[in-house]
Amino acid sequence: VELVIKAHRLHRFFVNPLIPSQYLSLSDCDLGIENPEYSAWETQDQLLLSWLQSSLSASFLARVIGCNEGTTSTLRNMKKGDCPINEFLLCLKTFVHSLNSIGDPVSEHDQLDILIEDLPVDYESFISLINSKPDLFSFDEIESLLVAQEA
């Protein structure tokens, strides 16, 4: 793991990381407006965490998972923020894959619910379209639609 961390210059995320403030002011906190730098850091942090978790053996990972606040709640608390939709989807899928690999599977229906819940308000028309279809879209179909909408 250390070789990959050094090769990708990720060492700064592991040793004395500089974590930006989640909110730039008290009014931003009251309004729920996150600092874009914090959102970008959180996305990178979750990608690194899911990568590290997916590189561990299942028996060891079960011990490590218990050391955080809970992976399912973390998955439900993910937010797109200002990152591109591709990065957000990659982070979500990587995290879901990590959960699946340790025997805590996330159904496609739950994945879609989490995805829809975590999209910002500028995707409201898209969310309405998805919710109006009686039979569910697959995650891949929604991913294609989201990428097309962002483009």
Tab-separated table of N, CA and C in Angstrom:
chain	number	residue	atom	x	y	z
A	1	VAL	N	0.821	-1.189	0.000
A	1	VAL	CA	0.000	0.000	0.000
A	1	VAL	C	0.868	1.257	0.000
A	2	GLU	N	1.945	1.217	0.786
A	2	GLU	CA	2.795	2.401	0.887
A	2	GLU	C	3.394	2.794	-0.462
A	3	LEU	N	3.772	1.811	-1.271
A	3	LEU	CA	4.335	2.117	-2.583
A	3	LEU	C	3.328	2.834	-3.479
A	4	VAL	N	2.098	2.392	-3.465
A	4	VAL	CA	1.058	3.027	-4.274
A	4	VAL	C	0.779	4.442	-3.754
A	5	ILE	N	0.747	4.582	-2.443
A	5	ILE	CA	0.510	5.906	-1.844
A	5	ILE	C	1.600	6.879	-2.286
A	6	LYS	N	2.849	6.448	-2.227
A	6	LYS	CA	3.949	7.317	-2.640
A	6	LYS	C	3.928	7.569	-4.146
A	7	ALA	N	3.654	6.537	-4.926
A	7	ALA	CA	3.644	6.687	-6.385
A	7	ALA	C	2.595	7.692	-6.855
A	8	HIS	N	1.485	7.753	-6.161
A	8	HIS	CA	0.406	8.674	-6.531
A	8	HIS	C	0.424	9.971	-5.716
A	9	ARG	N	1.494	10.153	-4.961
A	9	ARG	CA	1.686	11.367	-4.152
A	9	ARG	C	0.491	11.626	-3.221
A	10	LEU	N	0.071	10.572	-2.547
A	10	LEU	CA	-1.065	10.669	-1.641
A	10	LEU	C	-0.632	10.745	-0.177
A	11	HIS	N	0.658	10.762	0.054
A	11	HIS	CA	1.191	10.752	1.411
A	11	HIS	C	0.610	11.888	2.248
A	12	ARG	N	0.388	13.036	1.635
A	12	ARG	CA	-0.136	14.203	2.365
A	12	ARG	C	-1.535	13.967	2.920
A	13	PHE	N	-2.239	12.971	2.401
A	13	PHE	CA	-3.568	12.671	2.918
A	13	PHE	C	-3.515	11.790	4.165
A	14	PHE	N	-2.354	11.152	4.405
A	14	PHE	CA	-2.235	10.210	5.506
A	14	PHE	C	-1.427	10.745	6.686
A	15	VAL	N	-0.464	11.585	6.425
A	15	VAL	CA	0.386	12.121	7.484
A	15	VAL	C	0.073	13.601	7.650
A	16	ASN	N	-0.444	13.964	8.819
A	16	ASN	CA	-0.822	15.346	9.114
A	16	ASN	C	-1.667	15.970	8.002
A	17	PRO	N	-2.798	15.365	7.673
A	17	PRO	CA	-3.620	15.929	6.591
A	17	PRO	C	-4.169	17.296	6.960
A	18	LEU	N	-4.225	18.162	5.977
A	18	LEU	CA	-4.843	19.474	6.161
A	18	LEU	C	-6.297	19.362	5.709
A	19	ILE	N	-7.178	19.281	6.680
A	19	ILE	CA	-8.600	19.117	6.379
A	19	ILE	C	-9.253	20.495	6.392
A	20	PRO	N	-9.793	20.930	5.256
A	20	PRO	CA	-10.451	22.243	5.209
A	20	PRO	C	-11.669	22.279	6.130
A	21	SER	N	-12.041	23.459	6.565
A	21	SER	CA	-13.246	23.626	7.381
A	21	SER	C	-14.461	23.218	6.553
A	22	GLN	N	-15.397	22.530	7.208
A	22	GLN	CA	-16.595	22.090	6.493
A	22	GLN	C	-17.442	23.282	6.062
A	23	TYR	N	-17.464	24.327	6.884
A	23	TYR	CA	-18.247	25.522	6.568
A	23	TYR	C	-17.333	26.733	6.689
A	24	LEU	N	-17.531	27.717	5.822
A	24	LEU	CA	-16.694	28.904	5.846
A	24	LEU	C	-17.160	29.931	6.875
A	25	SER	N	-18.424	29.839	7.300
A	25	SER	CA	-18.958	30.777	8.288
A	25	SER	C	-20.116	30.108	9.024
A	26	LEU	N	-20.543	30.732	10.106
A	26	LEU	CA	-21.688	30.209	10.854
A	26	LEU	C	-22.965	30.259	10.029
A	27	SER	N	-23.104	31.300	9.213
A	27	SER	CA	-24.313	31.384	8.375
A	27	SER	C	-24.321	30.274	7.326
A	28	ASP	N	-23.144	29.936	6.779
A	28	ASP	CA	-23.056	28.805	5.847
A	28	ASP	C	-23.460	27.511	6.542
A	29	CYS	N	-23.027	27.363	7.790
A	29	CYS	CA	-23.383	26.172	8.574
A	29	CYS	C	-24.894	26.106	8.766
A	30	ASP	N	-25.491	27.222	9.148
A	30	ASP	CA	-26.945	27.273	9.349
A	30	ASP	C	-27.708	26.948	8.078
A	31	LEU	N	-27.160	27.398	6.920
A	31	LEU	CA	-27.815	27.169	5.630
A	31	LEU	C	-27.421	25.831	5.002
A	32	GLY	N	-26.457	25.134	5.607
A	32	GLY	CA	-26.004	23.856	5.063
A	32	GLY	C	-25.141	24.000	3.814
A	33	ILE	N	-24.458	25.126	3.676
A	33	ILE	CA	-23.608	25.384	2.506
A	33	ILE	C	-22.183	24.980	2.850
A	34	GLU	N	-21.733	23.860	2.280
A	34	GLU	CA	-20.392	23.358	2.567
A	34	GLU	C	-19.330	24.105	1.782
A	35	ASN	N	-18.173	24.212	2.383
A	35	ASN	CA	-16.994	24.754	1.738
A	35	ASN	C	-16.628	23.830	0.570
A	36	PRO	N	-16.500	24.338	-0.669
A	36	PRO	CA	-16.155	23.484	-1.807
A	36	PRO	C	-14.835	22.736	-1.615
A	37	GLU	N	-13.886	23.350	-0.921
A	37	GLU	CA	-12.616	22.664	-0.658
A	37	GLU	C	-12.829	21.474	0.266
A	38	TYR	N	-13.731	21.625	1.235
A	38	TYR	CA	-14.038	20.506	2.124
A	38	TYR	C	-14.720	19.384	1.342
A	39	SER	N	-15.661	19.734	0.473
A	39	SER	CA	-16.369	18.727	-0.331
A	39	SER	C	-15.389	17.946	-1.190
A	40	ALA	N	-14.434	18.644	-1.805
A	40	ALA	CA	-13.422	17.975	-2.633
A	40	ALA	C	-12.547	17.083	-1.765
A	41	TRP	N	-12.150	17.576	-0.593
A	41	TRP	CA	-11.336	16.763	0.316
A	41	TRP	C	-12.100	15.511	0.746
A	42	GLU	N	-13.378	15.681	1.093
A	42	GLU	CA	-14.176	14.547	1.559
A	42	GLU	C	-14.321	13.483	0.469
A	43	THR	N	-14.520	13.917	-0.771
A	43	THR	CA	-14.605	12.970	-1.884
A	43	THR	C	-13.303	12.189	-2.017
A	44	GLN	N	-12.186	12.897	-1.997
A	44	GLN	CA	-10.874	12.240	-2.091
A	44	GLN	C	-10.668	11.292	-0.909
A	45	ASP	N	-11.040	11.739	0.279
A	45	ASP	CA	-10.895	10.927	1.476
A	45	ASP	C	-11.701	9.630	1.358
A	46	GLN	N	-12.942	9.724	0.881
A	46	GLN	CA	-13.781	8.535	0.745
A	46	GLN	C	-13.252	7.593	-0.329
A	47	LEU	N	-12.709	8.152	-1.415
A	47	LEU	CA	-12.101	7.304	-2.438
A	47	LEU	C	-10.901	6.549	-1.878
A	48	LEU	N	-10.071	7.240	-1.124
A	48	LEU	CA	-8.911	6.595	-0.511
A	48	LEU	C	-9.337	5.540	0.499
A	49	LEU	N	-10.323	5.872	1.322
A	49	LEU	CA	-10.810	4.909	2.311
A	49	LEU	C	-11.356	3.658	1.633
A	50	SER	N	-12.167	3.839	0.613
A	50	SER	CA	-12.743	2.670	-0.060
A	50	SER	C	-11.668	1.864	-0.772
A	51	TRP	N	-10.663	2.528	-1.330
A	51	TRP	CA	-9.560	1.815	-1.973
A	51	TRP	C	-8.795	1.000	-0.931
A	52	LEU	N	-8.487	1.615	0.195
A	52	LEU	CA	-7.772	0.899	1.249
A	52	LEU	C	-8.591	-0.284	1.753
A	53	GLN	N	-9.885	-0.057	1.968
A	53	GLN	CA	-10.736	-1.147	2.450
A	53	GLN	C	-10.813	-2.287	1.452
A	54	SER	N	-10.886	-1.956	0.172
A	54	SER	CA	-10.994	-3.016	-0.832
A	54	SER	C	-9.684	-3.772	-1.006
A	55	SER	N	-8.567	-3.212	-0.512
A	55	SER	CA	-7.281	-3.905	-0.634
A	55	SER	C	-7.009	-4.844	0.540
A	56	LEU	N	-7.857	-4.831	1.560
A	56	LEU	CA	-7.666	-5.674	2.731
A	56	LEU	C	-8.403	-6.995	2.578
A	57	SER	N	-7.882	-8.020	3.231
A	57	SER	CA	-8.570	-9.310	3.217
A	57	SER	C	-9.875	-9.179	4.006
A	58	ALA	N	-10.836	-10.019	3.685
A	58	ALA	CA	-12.157	-9.928	4.318
A	58	ALA	C	-12.068	-10.102	5.828
A	59	SER	N	-11.224	-11.032	6.296
A	59	SER	CA	-11.138	-11.258	7.738
A	59	SER	C	-10.525	-10.065	8.459
A	60	PHE	N	-9.530	-9.424	7.860
A	60	PHE	CA	-8.915	-8.256	8.480
A	60	PHE	C	-9.822	-7.040	8.349
A	61	LEU	N	-10.481	-6.919	7.221
A	61	LEU	CA	-11.353	-5.779	6.977
A	61	LEU	C	-12.492	-5.723	7.989
A	62	ALA	N	-13.009	-6.875	8.373
A	62	ALA	CA	-14.091	-6.911	9.355
A	62	ALA	C	-13.650	-6.273	10.668
A	63	ARG	N	-12.385	-6.409	11.026
A	63	ARG	CA	-11.859	-5.782	12.248
A	63	ARG	C	-11.687	-4.283	12.063
A	64	VAL	N	-11.250	-3.873	10.886
A	64	VAL	CA	-10.993	-2.464	10.620
A	64	VAL	C	-12.291	-1.682	10.495
A	65	ILE	N	-13.293	-2.267	9.841
A	65	ILE	CA	-14.568	-1.580	9.627
A	65	ILE	C	-15.175	-1.147	10.952
A	66	GLY	N	-15.038	-1.947	11.978
A	66	GLY	CA	-15.584	-1.607	13.277
A	66	GLY	C	-14.932	-0.384	13.903
A	67	CYS	N	-13.831	0.081	13.339
A	67	CYS	CA	-13.107	1.215	13.919
A	67	CYS	C	-13.632	2.556	13.438
A	68	ASN	N	-14.536	2.569	12.482
A	68	ASN	CA	-15.062	3.857	12.022
A	68	ASN	C	-16.516	3.998	12.422
A	69	GLU	N	-17.158	5.050	11.948
A	69	GLU	CA	-18.517	5.349	12.393
A	69	GLU	C	-19.566	4.449	11.767
A	70	GLY	N	-19.174	3.539	10.912
A	70	GLY	CA	-20.127	2.650	10.264
A	70	GLY	C	-20.190	2.946	8.791
A	71	THR	N	-19.897	1.945	7.975
A	71	THR	CA	-19.794	2.184	6.541
A	71	THR	C	-21.127	2.484	5.894
A	72	THR	N	-22.196	1.845	6.340
A	72	THR	CA	-23.490	2.102	5.710
A	72	THR	C	-23.947	3.527	5.991
A	73	SER	N	-23.748	4.000	7.230
A	73	SER	CA	-24.147	5.386	7.513
A	73	SER	C	-23.270	6.352	6.735
A	74	THR	N	-21.987	6.016	6.569
A	74	THR	CA	-21.097	6.861	5.772
A	74	THR	C	-21.584	6.908	4.333
A	75	LEU	N	-21.985	5.779	3.807
A	75	LEU	CA	-22.499	5.728	2.443
A	75	LEU	C	-23.734	6.610	2.309
A	76	ARG	N	-24.610	6.567	3.283
A	76	ARG	CA	-25.833	7.385	3.241
A	76	ARG	C	-25.542	8.867	3.421
A	77	ASN	N	-24.390	9.220	3.972
A	77	ASN	CA	-24.051	10.619	4.209
A	77	ASN	C	-23.199	11.234	3.097
A	78	MET	N	-22.912	10.476	2.063
A	78	MET	CA	-22.120	11.014	0.959
A	78	MET	C	-22.905	12.124	0.275
A	79	LYS	N	-22.195	13.128	-0.196
A	79	LYS	CA	-22.825	14.220	-0.941
A	79	LYS	C	-21.996	14.503	-2.188
A	80	LYS	N	-22.674	14.871	-3.249
A	80	LYS	CA	-21.991	15.173	-4.495
A	80	LYS	C	-21.133	16.419	-4.369
A	81	GLY	N	-21.671	17.449	-3.722
A	81	GLY	CA	-20.922	18.690	-3.590
A	81	GLY	C	-20.603	19.280	-4.957
A	82	ASP	N	-19.411	19.836	-5.107
A	82	ASP	CA	-19.007	20.477	-6.355
A	82	ASP	C	-18.219	19.559	-7.284
A	83	CYS	N	-18.032	18.310	-6.893
A	83	CYS	CA	-17.237	17.423	-7.749
A	83	CYS	C	-18.054	17.020	-8.980
A	84	PRO	N	-17.374	16.689	-10.063
A	84	PRO	CA	-18.091	16.230	-11.263
A	84	PRO	C	-18.865	14.944	-10.972
A	85	ILE	N	-19.934	14.743	-11.692
A	85	ILE	CA	-20.796	13.583	-11.464
A	85	ILE	C	-20.026	12.275	-11.630
A	86	ASN	N	-19.062	12.228	-12.564
A	86	ASN	CA	-18.266	11.003	-12.733
A	86	ASN	C	-17.515	10.645	-11.465
A	87	GLU	N	-16.916	11.653	-10.808
A	87	GLU	CA	-16.174	11.399	-9.569
A	87	GLU	C	-17.112	10.928	-8.467
A	88	PHE	N	-18.261	11.579	-8.362
A	88	PHE	CA	-19.233	11.202	-7.336
A	88	PHE	C	-19.710	9.766	-7.550
A	89	LEU	N	-20.035	9.417	-8.778
A	89	LEU	CA	-20.498	8.063	-9.078
A	89	LEU	C	-19.401	7.035	-8.814
A	90	LEU	N	-18.162	7.376	-9.164
A	90	LEU	CA	-17.040	6.477	-8.909
A	90	LEU	C	-16.875	6.250	-7.415
A	91	CYS	N	-16.964	7.310	-6.643
A	91	CYS	CA	-16.837	7.198	-5.192
A	91	CYS	C	-17.952	6.314	-4.628
A	92	LEU	N	-19.164	6.546	-5.071
A	92	LEU	CA	-20.307	5.762	-4.614
A	92	LEU	C	-20.139	4.290	-4.978
A	93	LYS	N	-19.801	4.018	-6.238
A	93	LYS	CA	-19.655	2.633	-6.683
A	93	LYS	C	-18.490	1.933	-5.980
A	94	THR	N	-17.403	2.650	-5.747
A	94	THR	CA	-16.256	2.061	-5.075
A	94	THR	C	-16.613	1.706	-3.636
A	95	PHE	N	-17.333	2.593	-2.988
A	95	PHE	CA	-17.739	2.338	-1.606
A	95	PHE	C	-18.696	1.151	-1.537
A	96	VAL	N	-19.641	1.086	-2.463
A	96	VAL	CA	-20.584	-0.038	-2.512
A	96	VAL	C	-19.822	-1.340	-2.753
A	97	HIS	N	-18.845	-1.307	-3.657
A	97	HIS	CA	-18.036	-2.495	-3.931
A	97	HIS	C	-17.295	-2.946	-2.671
A	98	SER	N	-16.775	-1.985	-1.908
A	98	SER	CA	-16.077	-2.318	-0.664
A	98	SER	C	-17.020	-2.998	0.320
A	99	LEU	N	-18.227	-2.467	0.438
A	99	LEU	CA	-19.205	-3.091	1.335
A	99	LEU	C	-19.559	-4.493	0.861
A	100	ASN	N	-19.758	-4.645	-0.440
A	100	ASN	CA	-20.074	-5.969	-0.983
A	100	ASN	C	-18.951	-6.964	-0.709
A	101	SER	N	-17.699	-6.488	-0.806
A	101	SER	CA	-16.556	-7.386	-0.637
A	101	SER	C	-16.397	-7.878	0.793
A	102	ILE	N	-16.970	-7.176	1.766
A	102	ILE	CA	-16.868	-7.627	3.153
A	102	ILE	C	-18.144	-8.306	3.624
A	103	GLY	N	-19.020	-8.614	2.688
A	103	GLY	CA	-20.235	-9.339	3.035
A	103	GLY	C	-21.355	-8.464	3.558
A	104	ASP	N	-21.311	-7.169	3.264
A	104	ASP	CA	-22.375	-6.247	3.657
A	104	ASP	C	-22.954	-5.640	2.378
A	105	PRO	N	-23.642	-6.468	1.576
A	105	PRO	CA	-24.072	-6.008	0.253
A	105	PRO	C	-25.106	-4.893	0.310
A	106	VAL	N	-25.028	-4.045	-0.713
A	106	VAL	CA	-25.982	-2.954	-0.879
A	106	VAL	C	-26.760	-3.266	-2.152
A	107	SER	N	-28.075	-3.429	-2.022
A	107	SER	CA	-28.890	-3.774	-3.191
A	107	SER	C	-28.877	-2.631	-4.197
A	108	GLU	N	-29.165	-2.944	-5.456
A	108	GLU	CA	-29.215	-1.903	-6.484
A	108	GLU	C	-30.294	-0.882	-6.144
A	109	HIS	N	-31.402	-1.337	-5.586
A	109	HIS	CA	-32.474	-0.415	-5.174
A	109	HIS	C	-31.960	0.572	-4.120
A	110	ASP	N	-31.215	0.064	-3.128
A	110	ASP	CA	-30.651	0.951	-2.100
A	110	ASP	C	-29.612	1.893	-2.696
A	111	GLN	N	-28.822	1.395	-3.643
A	111	GLN	CA	-27.831	2.246	-4.304
A	111	GLN	C	-28.515	3.415	-5.006
A	112	LEU	N	-29.613	3.118	-5.694
A	112	LEU	CA	-30.352	4.168	-6.403
A	112	LEU	C	-30.956	5.163	-5.420
A	113	ASP	N	-31.497	4.662	-4.309
A	113	ASP	CA	-32.054	5.560	-3.288
A	113	ASP	C	-30.978	6.486	-2.742
A	114	ILE	N	-29.818	5.923	-2.438
A	114	ILE	CA	-28.714	6.715	-1.900
A	114	ILE	C	-28.265	7.743	-2.924
A	115	LEU	N	-28.143	7.331	-4.173
A	115	LEU	CA	-27.721	8.244	-5.230
A	115	LEU	C	-28.696	9.409	-5.357
A	116	ILE	N	-29.974	9.113	-5.418
A	116	ILE	CA	-30.987	10.159	-5.585
A	116	ILE	C	-31.009	11.099	-4.373
A	117	GLU	N	-30.866	10.527	-3.162
A	117	GLU	CA	-30.862	11.355	-1.950
A	117	GLU	C	-29.668	12.301	-1.911
A	118	ASP	N	-28.551	11.887	-2.489
A	118	ASP	CA	-27.310	12.642	-2.367
A	118	ASP	C	-27.088	13.659	-3.475
A	119	LEU	N	-27.984	13.714	-4.450
A	119	LEU	CA	-27.839	14.702	-5.513
A	119	LEU	C	-28.307	16.068	-5.032
A	120	PRO	N	-27.628	17.135	-5.469
A	120	PRO	CA	-28.047	18.484	-5.056
A	120	PRO	C	-29.343	18.919	-5.746
A	121	VAL	N	-29.870	20.060	-5.322
A	121	VAL	CA	-31.169	20.532	-5.819
A	121	VAL	C	-31.170	20.829	-7.316
A	122	ASP	N	-30.011	21.118	-7.921
A	122	ASP	CA	-30.019	21.398	-9.355
A	122	ASP	C	-30.307	20.147	-10.185
A	123	TYR	N	-30.439	18.991	-9.535
A	123	TYR	CA	-30.826	17.750	-10.217
A	123	TYR	C	-32.285	17.402	-9.926
A	124	GLU	N	-33.046	18.362	-9.409
A	124	GLU	CA	-34.419	18.103	-8.995
A	124	GLU	C	-35.297	17.577	-10.133
A	125	SER	N	-35.168	18.153	-11.336
A	125	SER	CA	-35.983	17.677	-12.468
A	125	SER	C	-35.595	16.251	-12.839
A	126	PHE	N	-34.312	15.941	-12.749
A	126	PHE	CA	-33.845	14.586	-13.023
A	126	PHE	C	-34.423	13.612	-11.994
A	127	ILE	N	-34.405	14.005	-10.734
A	127	ILE	CA	-34.930	13.159	-9.661
A	127	ILE	C	-36.419	12.914	-9.869
A	128	SER	N	-37.149	13.946	-10.284
A	128	SER	CA	-38.584	13.783	-10.559
A	128	SER	C	-38.819	12.783	-11.684
A	129	LEU	N	-37.993	12.857	-12.719
A	129	LEU	CA	-38.106	11.906	-13.837
A	129	LEU	C	-37.889	10.476	-13.353
A	130	ILE	N	-36.859	10.270	-12.555
A	130	ILE	CA	-36.548	8.927	-12.054
A	130	ILE	C	-37.684	8.423	-11.167
A	131	ASN	N	-38.194	9.287	-10.293
A	131	ASN	CA	-39.258	8.871	-9.379
A	131	ASN	C	-40.592	8.645	-10.070
A	132	SER	N	-40.791	9.227	-11.258
A	132	SER	CA	-42.068	9.074	-11.952
A	132	SER	C	-42.167	7.778	-12.755
A	133	LYS	N	-41.037	7.132	-13.002
A	133	LYS	CA	-41.056	5.874	-13.770
A	133	LYS	C	-41.452	4.730	-12.837
A	134	PRO	N	-42.529	4.023	-13.161
A	134	PRO	CA	-42.998	2.963	-12.263
A	134	PRO	C	-41.985	1.826	-12.065
A	135	ASP	N	-41.343	1.389	-13.128
A	135	ASP	CA	-40.331	0.348	-12.951
A	135	ASP	C	-38.970	1.025	-12.832
A	136	LEU	N	-38.135	0.498	-11.982
A	136	LEU	CA	-36.865	1.137	-11.660
A	136	LEU	C	-35.888	1.158	-12.830
A	137	PHE	N	-35.143	2.241	-12.899
A	137	PHE	CA	-34.002	2.306	-13.804
A	137	PHE	C	-32.893	1.474	-13.184
A	138	SER	N	-32.015	0.944	-14.007
A	138	SER	CA	-30.824	0.296	-13.455
A	138	SER	C	-29.825	1.385	-13.086
A	139	PHE	N	-28.878	1.040	-12.249
A	139	PHE	CA	-27.863	2.007	-11.851
A	139	PHE	C	-27.087	2.479	-13.076
A	140	ASP	N	-26.781	1.580	-13.996
A	140	ASP	CA	-26.043	1.941	-15.214
A	140	ASP	C	-26.831	2.929	-16.079
A	141	GLU	N	-28.154	2.730	-16.180
A	141	GLU	CA	-28.984	3.663	-16.950
A	141	GLU	C	-28.974	5.055	-16.318
A	142	ILE	N	-29.087	5.086	-15.002
A	142	ILE	CA	-29.082	6.371	-14.309
A	142	ILE	C	-27.715	7.043	-14.452
A	143	GLU	N	-26.659	6.260	-14.361
A	143	GLU	CA	-25.314	6.819	-14.528
A	143	GLU	C	-25.176	7.476	-15.901
A	144	SER	N	-25.633	6.800	-16.942
A	144	SER	CA	-25.575	7.372	-18.295
A	144	SER	C	-26.393	8.650	-18.402
A	145	LEU	N	-27.584	8.643	-17.814
A	145	LEU	CA	-28.442	9.827	-17.853
A	145	LEU	C	-27.821	11.005	-17.093
A	146	LEU	N	-27.221	10.715	-15.942
A	146	LEU	CA	-26.588	11.785	-15.161
A	146	LEU	C	-25.390	12.396	-15.881
A	147	VAL	N	-24.575	11.542	-16.485
A	147	VAL	CA	-23.411	12.034	-17.227
A	147	VAL	C	-23.877	12.898	-18.403
A	148	ALA	N	-24.927	12.446	-19.092
A	148	ALA	CA	-25.458	13.213	-20.220
A	148	ALA	C	-26.028	14.541	-19.742
A	149	GLN	N	-26.743	14.540	-18.626
A	149	GLN	CA	-27.309	15.791	-18.116
A	149	GLN	C	-26.221	16.770	-17.722
A	150	GLU	N	-25.160	16.289	-17.079
A	150	GLU	CA	-24.088	17.194	-16.670
A	150	GLU	C	-23.363	17.772	-17.893
A	151	ALA	N	-23.225	16.948	-18.933
A	151	ALA	CA	-22.558	17.417	-20.154
A	151	ALA	C	-23.385	18.497	-20.814
